[in-house]
Amino acid sequence: GEGAPPQPRFVINSSIAGKLPVAYLSPYSTSKHACDTYAACLRMELQHFGIGVTTVLASFHKTPLIVAADGTFRGADYVRKTWDRMAASKQAEYGEAVLECLEYSSDALLIDFAWDPLRVNEALVRAATTLSPPEAEVYCGCDSRYVMQALPRLPAFLSEWVVERYLNWYGHRAGVKPAAVEEQLKQLAGARDSKEKTL
């Protein structure tokens, strides 16, 4: 009735990355997918108690992850600092080419195409305080709302083709793969060649 309190709900802050697999970002994409799936399970379990669960799925925003306290962008700096904390053996598995690709991509994607983080705050507050029944999912950012929301509905081969060429466009164009992957591919090619010679 009028003046009734809003329906109780949980609001879970996740990411559109949970809906899109991105090569070499599997830990991040997997963790966000787990978050989305957990929210969906929780939503079904709690509906009997009148409790809603809303997942906020943000796209690329200029959060403290890529913007320093003084307002300067630090996409490549963040990648470099993360790289420097890695063990030398892990750096060797990825190789300098991947580092350069990630630095370039992080500046281009996370800075040039990122949204104001206030949009995420507004989405979270709106999801938590609206008097309307809670939505299952809230997409935050125009790319999340209109483009990335449609990609998972495409056949897998097509959505993965789009993601590979447009979200990982620089790595795809440059043909960059982790050094360990390149080494394994060389070994496979060598084994295949020697097998063909013996036949």
PDB file of C-alpha atoms in Angstrom:
ATOM      1  CA  GLY A   1       0.000   0.000   0.000  1.00  0.00           C
ATOM      2  CA  GLU A   2       0.900   3.667   0.043  1.00  0.00           C
ATOM      3  CA  GLY A   3       3.856   4.387   2.303  1.00  0.00           C
ATOM      4  CA  ALA A   4       4.837   0.713   2.422  1.00  0.00           C
ATOM      5  CA  PRO A   5       8.579   0.114   2.811  1.00  0.00           C
ATOM      6  CA  PRO A   6      10.474  -1.159  -0.215  1.00  0.00           C
ATOM      7  CA  GLN A   7      10.773  -4.904  -0.632  1.00  0.00           C
ATOM      8  CA  PRO A   8      13.900  -6.171   1.131  1.00  0.00           C
ATOM      9  CA  ARG A   9      16.667  -7.076  -1.268  1.00  0.00           C
ATOM     10  CA  PHE A  10      20.333  -7.836  -1.726  1.00  0.00           C
ATOM     11  CA  VAL A  11      22.282  -5.839  -4.318  1.00  0.00           C
ATOM     12  CA  ILE A  12      25.345  -7.575  -5.728  1.00  0.00           C
ATOM     13  CA  ASN A  13      27.942  -5.513  -7.585  1.00  0.00           C
ATOM     14  CA  SER A  14      29.278  -7.594 -10.452  1.00  0.00           C
ATOM     15  CA  SER A  15      30.475  -6.956 -14.001  1.00  0.00           C
ATOM     16  CA  ILE A  16      29.443  -7.526 -17.591  1.00  0.00           C
ATOM     17  CA  ALA A  17      32.635  -9.636 -17.745  1.00  0.00           C
ATOM     18  CA  GLY A  18      30.570 -12.382 -16.130  1.00  0.00           C
ATOM     19  CA  LYS A  19      28.529 -12.604 -19.323  1.00  0.00           C
ATOM     20  CA  LEU A  20      31.437 -12.448 -21.766  1.00  0.00           C
ATOM     21  CA  PRO A  21      34.442 -14.755 -21.961  1.00  0.00           C
ATOM     22  CA  VAL A  22      37.614 -12.812 -22.806  1.00  0.00           C
ATOM     23  CA  ALA A  23      40.799 -14.666 -23.727  1.00  0.00           C
ATOM     24  CA  TYR A  24      43.565 -14.495 -21.090  1.00  0.00           C
ATOM     25  CA  LEU A  25      41.192 -12.841 -18.607  1.00  0.00           C
ATOM     26  CA  SER A  26      39.698 -16.164 -17.568  1.00  0.00           C
ATOM     27  CA  PRO A  27      40.201 -15.727 -13.774  1.00  0.00           C
ATOM     28  CA  TYR A  28      38.395 -12.374 -13.834  1.00  0.00           C
ATOM     29  CA  SER A  29      35.608 -13.480 -16.182  1.00  0.00           C
ATOM     30  CA  THR A  30      35.154 -16.726 -14.224  1.00  0.00           C
ATOM     31  CA  SER A  31      34.929 -14.957 -10.863  1.00  0.00           C
ATOM     32  CA  LYS A  32      32.310 -12.545 -12.222  1.00  0.00           C
ATOM     33  CA  HIS A  33      30.341 -15.391 -13.809  1.00  0.00           C
ATOM     34  CA  ALA A  34      30.368 -17.153 -10.438  1.00  0.00           C
ATOM     35  CA  CYS A  35      29.067 -13.960  -8.837  1.00  0.00           C
ATOM     36  CA  ASP A  36      26.233 -13.707 -11.393  1.00  0.00           C
ATOM     37  CA  THR A  37      25.297 -17.362 -10.983  1.00  0.00           C
ATOM     38  CA  TYR A  38      25.374 -17.098  -7.191  1.00  0.00           C
ATOM     39  CA  ALA A  39      23.041 -14.093  -7.387  1.00  0.00           C
ATOM     40  CA  ALA A  40      20.646 -15.979  -9.680  1.00  0.00           C
ATOM     41  CA  CYS A  41      20.557 -18.972  -7.305  1.00  0.00           C
ATOM     42  CA  LEU A  42      20.080 -16.705  -4.310  1.00  0.00           C
ATOM     43  CA  ARG A  43      17.273 -14.865  -6.103  1.00  0.00           C
ATOM     44  CA  MET A  44      15.353 -18.118  -6.623  1.00  0.00           C
ATOM     45  CA  GLU A  45      16.005 -19.315  -3.075  1.00  0.00           C
ATOM     46  CA  LEU A  46      14.978 -16.070  -1.373  1.00  0.00           C
ATOM     47  CA  GLN A  47      11.883 -15.288  -3.429  1.00  0.00           C
ATOM     48  CA  HIS A  48       9.827 -17.488  -1.060  1.00  0.00           C
ATOM     49  CA  PHE A  49      10.748 -15.112   1.766  1.00  0.00           C
ATOM     50  CA  GLY A  50       9.865 -11.997  -0.226  1.00  0.00           C
ATOM     51  CA  ILE A  51      13.526 -10.987  -0.564  1.00  0.00           C
ATOM     52  CA  GLY A  52      14.831  -9.817  -3.937  1.00  0.00           C
ATOM     53  CA  VAL A  53      18.340 -10.046  -5.364  1.00  0.00           C
ATOM     54  CA  THR A  54      19.604  -7.562  -7.946  1.00  0.00           C
ATOM     55  CA  THR A  55      22.894  -7.935  -9.788  1.00  0.00           C
ATOM     56  CA  VAL A  56      24.456  -4.710 -11.111  1.00  0.00           C
ATOM     57  CA  LEU A  57      26.445  -5.496 -14.261  1.00  0.00           C
ATOM     58  CA  ALA A  58      28.775  -2.612 -15.027  1.00  0.00           C
ATOM     59  CA  SER A  59      30.938  -2.316 -18.121  1.00  0.00           C
ATOM     60  CA  PHE A  60      34.186  -0.319 -18.325  1.00  0.00           C
ATOM     61  CA  HIS A  61      34.190   2.528 -15.800  1.00  0.00           C
ATOM     62  CA  LYS A  62      36.957   4.832 -14.574  1.00  0.00           C
ATOM     63  CA  THR A  63      37.202   3.319 -11.110  1.00  0.00           C
ATOM     64  CA  PRO A  64      40.212   3.656  -8.748  1.00  0.00           C
ATOM     65  CA  LEU A  65      41.570   0.556 -10.472  1.00  0.00           C
ATOM     66  CA  ILE A  66      42.561   2.716 -13.457  1.00  0.00           C
ATOM     67  CA  VAL A  67      42.351   6.292 -12.106  1.00  0.00           C
ATOM     68  CA  ALA A  68      44.721   7.534  -9.393  1.00  0.00           C
ATOM     69  CA  ALA A  69      43.587   9.708  -6.462  1.00  0.00           C
ATOM     70  CA  ASP A  70      44.842  12.828  -8.263  1.00  0.00           C
ATOM     71  CA  GLY A  71      42.572  12.055 -11.242  1.00  0.00           C
ATOM     72  CA  THR A  72      45.303  10.887 -13.618  1.00  0.00           C
ATOM     73  CA  PHE A  73      44.697   7.754 -15.645  1.00  0.00           C
ATOM     74  CA  ARG A  74      46.865   4.774 -14.890  1.00  0.00           C
ATOM     75  CA  GLY A  75      45.653   1.856 -16.995  1.00  0.00           C
ATOM     76  CA  ALA A  76      49.117   0.877 -18.260  1.00  0.00           C
ATOM     77  CA  ASP A  77      50.690   1.781 -14.898  1.00  0.00           C
ATOM     78  CA  TYR A  78      48.343  -0.624 -13.134  1.00  0.00           C
ATOM     79  CA  VAL A  79      49.205  -3.395 -15.598  1.00  0.00           C
ATOM     80  CA  ARG A  80      52.937  -2.702 -15.133  1.00  0.00           C
ATOM     81  CA  LYS A  81      52.674  -2.736 -11.312  1.00  0.00           C
ATOM     82  CA  THR A  82      50.770  -6.017 -11.422  1.00  0.00           C
ATOM     83  CA  TRP A  83      53.400  -7.409 -13.800  1.00  0.00           C
ATOM     84  CA  ASP A  84      56.249  -6.321 -11.522  1.00  0.00           C
ATOM     85  CA  ARG A  85      54.676  -8.199  -8.581  1.00  0.00           C
ATOM     86  CA  MET A  86      54.545 -11.451 -10.581  1.00  0.00           C
ATOM     87  CA  ALA A  87      57.186 -14.132 -10.175  1.00  0.00           C
ATOM     88  CA  ALA A  88      59.833 -14.130 -12.904  1.00  0.00           C
ATOM     89  CA  SER A  89      58.714 -17.612 -13.976  1.00  0.00           C
ATOM     90  CA  LYS A  90      55.151 -16.348 -14.482  1.00  0.00           C
ATOM     91  CA  GLN A  91      56.396 -13.317 -16.431  1.00  0.00           C
ATOM     92  CA  ALA A  92      58.325 -15.701 -18.691  1.00  0.00           C
ATOM     93  CA  GLU A  93      55.155 -17.729 -19.302  1.00  0.00           C
ATOM     94  CA  TYR A  94      53.381 -14.624 -20.573  1.00  0.00           C
ATOM     95  CA  GLY A  95      56.281 -12.806 -22.233  1.00  0.00           C
ATOM     96  CA  GLU A  96      56.969  -9.127 -22.924  1.00  0.00           C
ATOM     97  CA  ALA A  97      54.723  -9.080 -26.026  1.00  0.00           C
ATOM     98  CA  VAL A  98      51.671  -9.849 -23.873  1.00  0.00           C
ATOM     99  CA  LEU A  99      52.688  -7.160 -21.367  1.00  0.00           C
ATOM    100  CA  GLU A 100      52.954  -4.555 -24.136  1.00  0.00           C
ATOM    101  CA  CYS A 101      49.600  -5.656 -25.559  1.00  0.00           C
ATOM    102  CA  LEU A 102      47.917  -5.392 -22.149  1.00  0.00           C
ATOM    103  CA  GLU A 103      49.427  -1.954 -21.504  1.00  0.00           C
ATOM    104  CA  TYR A 104      48.204  -0.657 -24.850  1.00  0.00           C
ATOM    105  CA  SER A 105      44.768  -2.273 -24.524  1.00  0.00           C
ATOM    106  CA  SER A 106      44.237  -1.090 -20.951  1.00  0.00           C
ATOM    107  CA  ASP A 107      44.899   2.508 -21.906  1.00  0.00           C
ATOM    108  CA  ALA A 108      42.738   2.311 -25.025  1.00  0.00           C
ATOM    109  CA  LEU A 109      39.856   0.281 -23.623  1.00  0.00           C
ATOM    110  CA  LEU A 110      39.788   1.226 -19.960  1.00  0.00           C
ATOM    111  CA  ILE A 111      40.508   4.914 -20.447  1.00  0.00           C
ATOM    112  CA  ASP A 112      39.316   5.997 -23.888  1.00  0.00           C
ATOM    113  CA  PHE A 113      36.085   3.987 -23.726  1.00  0.00           C
ATOM    114  CA  ALA A 114      35.380   3.974 -19.986  1.00  0.00           C
ATOM    115  CA  TRP A 115      32.377   5.642 -18.349  1.00  0.00           C
ATOM    116  CA  ASP A 116      32.134   7.923 -15.331  1.00  0.00           C
ATOM    117  CA  PRO A 117      32.093   5.708 -12.189  1.00  0.00           C
ATOM    118  CA  LEU A 118      29.239   7.772 -10.720  1.00  0.00           C
ATOM    119  CA  ARG A 119      26.985   5.767 -13.051  1.00  0.00           C
ATOM    120  CA  VAL A 120      27.813   2.633 -11.064  1.00  0.00           C
ATOM    121  CA  ASN A 121      27.134   4.384  -7.749  1.00  0.00           C
ATOM    122  CA  GLU A 122      23.794   5.651  -9.049  1.00  0.00           C
ATOM    123  CA  ALA A 123      22.830   2.194 -10.304  1.00  0.00           C
ATOM    124  CA  LEU A 124      23.701   0.615  -6.949  1.00  0.00           C
ATOM    125  CA  VAL A 125      21.773   3.224  -4.948  1.00  0.00           C
ATOM    126  CA  ARG A 126      18.769   3.030  -7.283  1.00  0.00           C
ATOM    127  CA  ALA A 127      18.759  -0.788  -7.087  1.00  0.00           C
ATOM    128  CA  ALA A 128      18.929  -0.668  -3.279  1.00  0.00           C
ATOM    129  CA  THR A 129      16.341   2.047  -2.638  1.00  0.00           C
ATOM    130  CA  THR A 130      13.712   1.902  -5.369  1.00  0.00           C
ATOM    131  CA  LEU A 131      10.155   1.314  -4.174  1.00  0.00           C
ATOM    132  CA  SER A 132       9.504  -0.824  -7.260  1.00  0.00           C
ATOM    133  CA  PRO A 133      10.045  -4.565  -7.046  1.00  0.00           C
ATOM    134  CA  PRO A 134      13.759  -5.295  -7.446  1.00  0.00           C
ATOM    135  CA  GLU A 135      15.003  -6.034 -10.955  1.00  0.00           C
ATOM    136  CA  ALA A 136      16.951  -9.253 -11.461  1.00  0.00           C
ATOM    137  CA  GLU A 137      19.786  -7.529 -13.327  1.00  0.00           C
ATOM    138  CA  VAL A 138      20.733  -3.903 -13.928  1.00  0.00           C
ATOM    139  CA  TYR A 139      23.100  -3.124 -16.798  1.00  0.00           C
ATOM    140  CA  CYS A 140      25.288  -0.083 -16.208  1.00  0.00           C
ATOM    141  CA  GLY A 141      26.892   1.773 -19.126  1.00  0.00           C
ATOM    142  CA  CYS A 142      25.506   2.076 -22.663  1.00  0.00           C
ATOM    143  CA  ASP A 143      27.829  -0.618 -24.010  1.00  0.00           C
ATOM    144  CA  SER A 144      26.681  -2.970 -21.248  1.00  0.00           C
ATOM    145  CA  ARG A 145      23.024  -2.133 -21.735  1.00  0.00           C
ATOM    146  CA  TYR A 146      22.787  -2.312 -25.521  1.00  0.00           C
ATOM    147  CA  VAL A 147      25.799  -4.057 -27.055  1.00  0.00           C
ATOM    148  CA  MET A 148      27.171  -6.500 -24.499  1.00  0.00           C
ATOM    149  CA  GLN A 149      23.741  -7.561 -23.341  1.00  0.00           C
ATOM    150  CA  ALA A 150      23.040  -8.822 -26.867  1.00  0.00           C
ATOM    151  CA  LEU A 151      26.348 -10.670 -27.400  1.00  0.00           C
ATOM    152  CA  PRO A 152      25.628 -13.653 -25.097  1.00  0.00           C
ATOM    153  CA  ARG A 153      22.390 -14.240 -26.990  1.00  0.00           C
ATOM    154  CA  LEU A 154      24.276 -14.871 -30.233  1.00  0.00           C
ATOM    155  CA  PRO A 155      25.513 -18.362 -31.107  1.00  0.00           C
ATOM    156  CA  ALA A 156      28.740 -19.045 -29.185  1.00  0.00           C
ATOM    157  CA  PHE A 157      30.993 -19.051 -32.255  1.00  0.00           C
ATOM    158  CA  LEU A 158      29.672 -15.638 -33.312  1.00  0.00           C
ATOM    159  CA  SER A 159      29.778 -13.930 -29.900  1.00  0.00           C
ATOM    160  CA  GLU A 160      33.307 -15.239 -29.277  1.00  0.00           C
ATOM    161  CA  TRP A 161      34.377 -13.996 -32.720  1.00  0.00           C
ATOM    162  CA  VAL A 162      33.068 -10.504 -31.871  1.00  0.00           C
ATOM    163  CA  VAL A 163      34.712 -10.490 -28.429  1.00  0.00           C
ATOM    164  CA  GLU A 164      38.042 -11.712 -29.808  1.00  0.00           C
ATOM    165  CA  ARG A 165      38.159  -9.069 -32.518  1.00  0.00           C
ATOM    166  CA  TYR A 166      36.704  -6.080 -30.703  1.00  0.00           C
ATOM    167  CA  LEU A 167      37.431  -6.496 -26.983  1.00  0.00           C
ATOM    168  CA  ASN A 168      40.790  -8.132 -27.619  1.00  0.00           C
ATOM    169  CA  TRP A 169      41.309  -6.305 -30.906  1.00  0.00           C
ATOM    170  CA  TYR A 170      44.903  -5.268 -30.384  1.00  0.00           C
ATOM    171  CA  GLY A 171      46.068  -8.718 -29.318  1.00  0.00           C
ATOM    172  CA  HIS A 172      44.169 -10.290 -32.197  1.00  0.00           C
ATOM    173  CA  ARG A 173      45.537  -7.849 -34.763  1.00  0.00           C
ATOM    174  CA  ALA A 174      49.091  -8.201 -33.488  1.00  0.00           C
ATOM    175  CA  GLY A 175      48.783 -11.995 -33.218  1.00  0.00           C
ATOM    176  CA  VAL A 176      49.962 -11.858 -29.600  1.00  0.00           C
ATOM    177  CA  LYS A 177      49.749 -15.003 -27.485  1.00  0.00           C
ATOM    178  CA  PRO A 178      51.421 -15.817 -24.158  1.00  0.00           C
ATOM    179  CA  ALA A 179      54.985 -17.078 -24.647  1.00  0.00           C
ATOM    180  CA  ALA A 180      54.148 -20.451 -23.056  1.00  0.00           C
ATOM    181  CA  VAL A 181      51.289 -20.911 -25.545  1.00  0.00           C
ATOM    182  CA  GLU A 182      53.570 -19.998 -28.463  1.00  0.00           C
ATOM    183  CA  GLU A 183      56.120 -22.557 -27.235  1.00  0.00           C
ATOM    184  CA  GLN A 184      53.488 -25.287 -26.938  1.00  0.00           C
ATOM    185  CA  LEU A 185      52.206 -24.512 -30.444  1.00  0.00           C
ATOM    186  CA  LYS A 186      55.767 -24.816 -31.811  1.00  0.00           C
ATOM    187  CA  GLN A 187      56.204 -28.169 -30.069  1.00  0.00           C
ATOM    188  CA  LEU A 188      52.895 -29.430 -31.465  1.00  0.00           C
ATOM    189  CA  ALA A 189      53.822 -28.265 -34.962  1.00  0.00           C
ATOM    190  CA  GLY A 190      57.220 -29.979 -34.646  1.00  0.00           C
ATOM    191  CA  ALA A 191      55.629 -33.222 -33.459  1.00  0.00           C
ATOM    192  CA  ARG A 192      53.096 -33.062 -36.308  1.00  0.00           C
ATOM    193  CA  ASP A 193      55.855 -32.488 -38.889  1.00  0.00           C
ATOM    194  CA  SER A 194      57.979 -35.385 -37.615  1.00  0.00           C
ATOM    195  CA  LYS A 195      54.928 -37.676 -37.612  1.00  0.00           C
ATOM    196  CA  GLU A 196      54.132 -36.720 -41.219  1.00  0.00           C
ATOM    197  CA  LYS A 197      57.747 -37.412 -42.252  1.00  0.00           C
ATOM    198  CA  THR A 198      57.627 -40.910 -40.750  1.00  0.00           C
ATOM    199  CA  LEU A 199      54.414 -41.686 -42.645  1.00  0.00           C
TER     200      LEU A 199
END
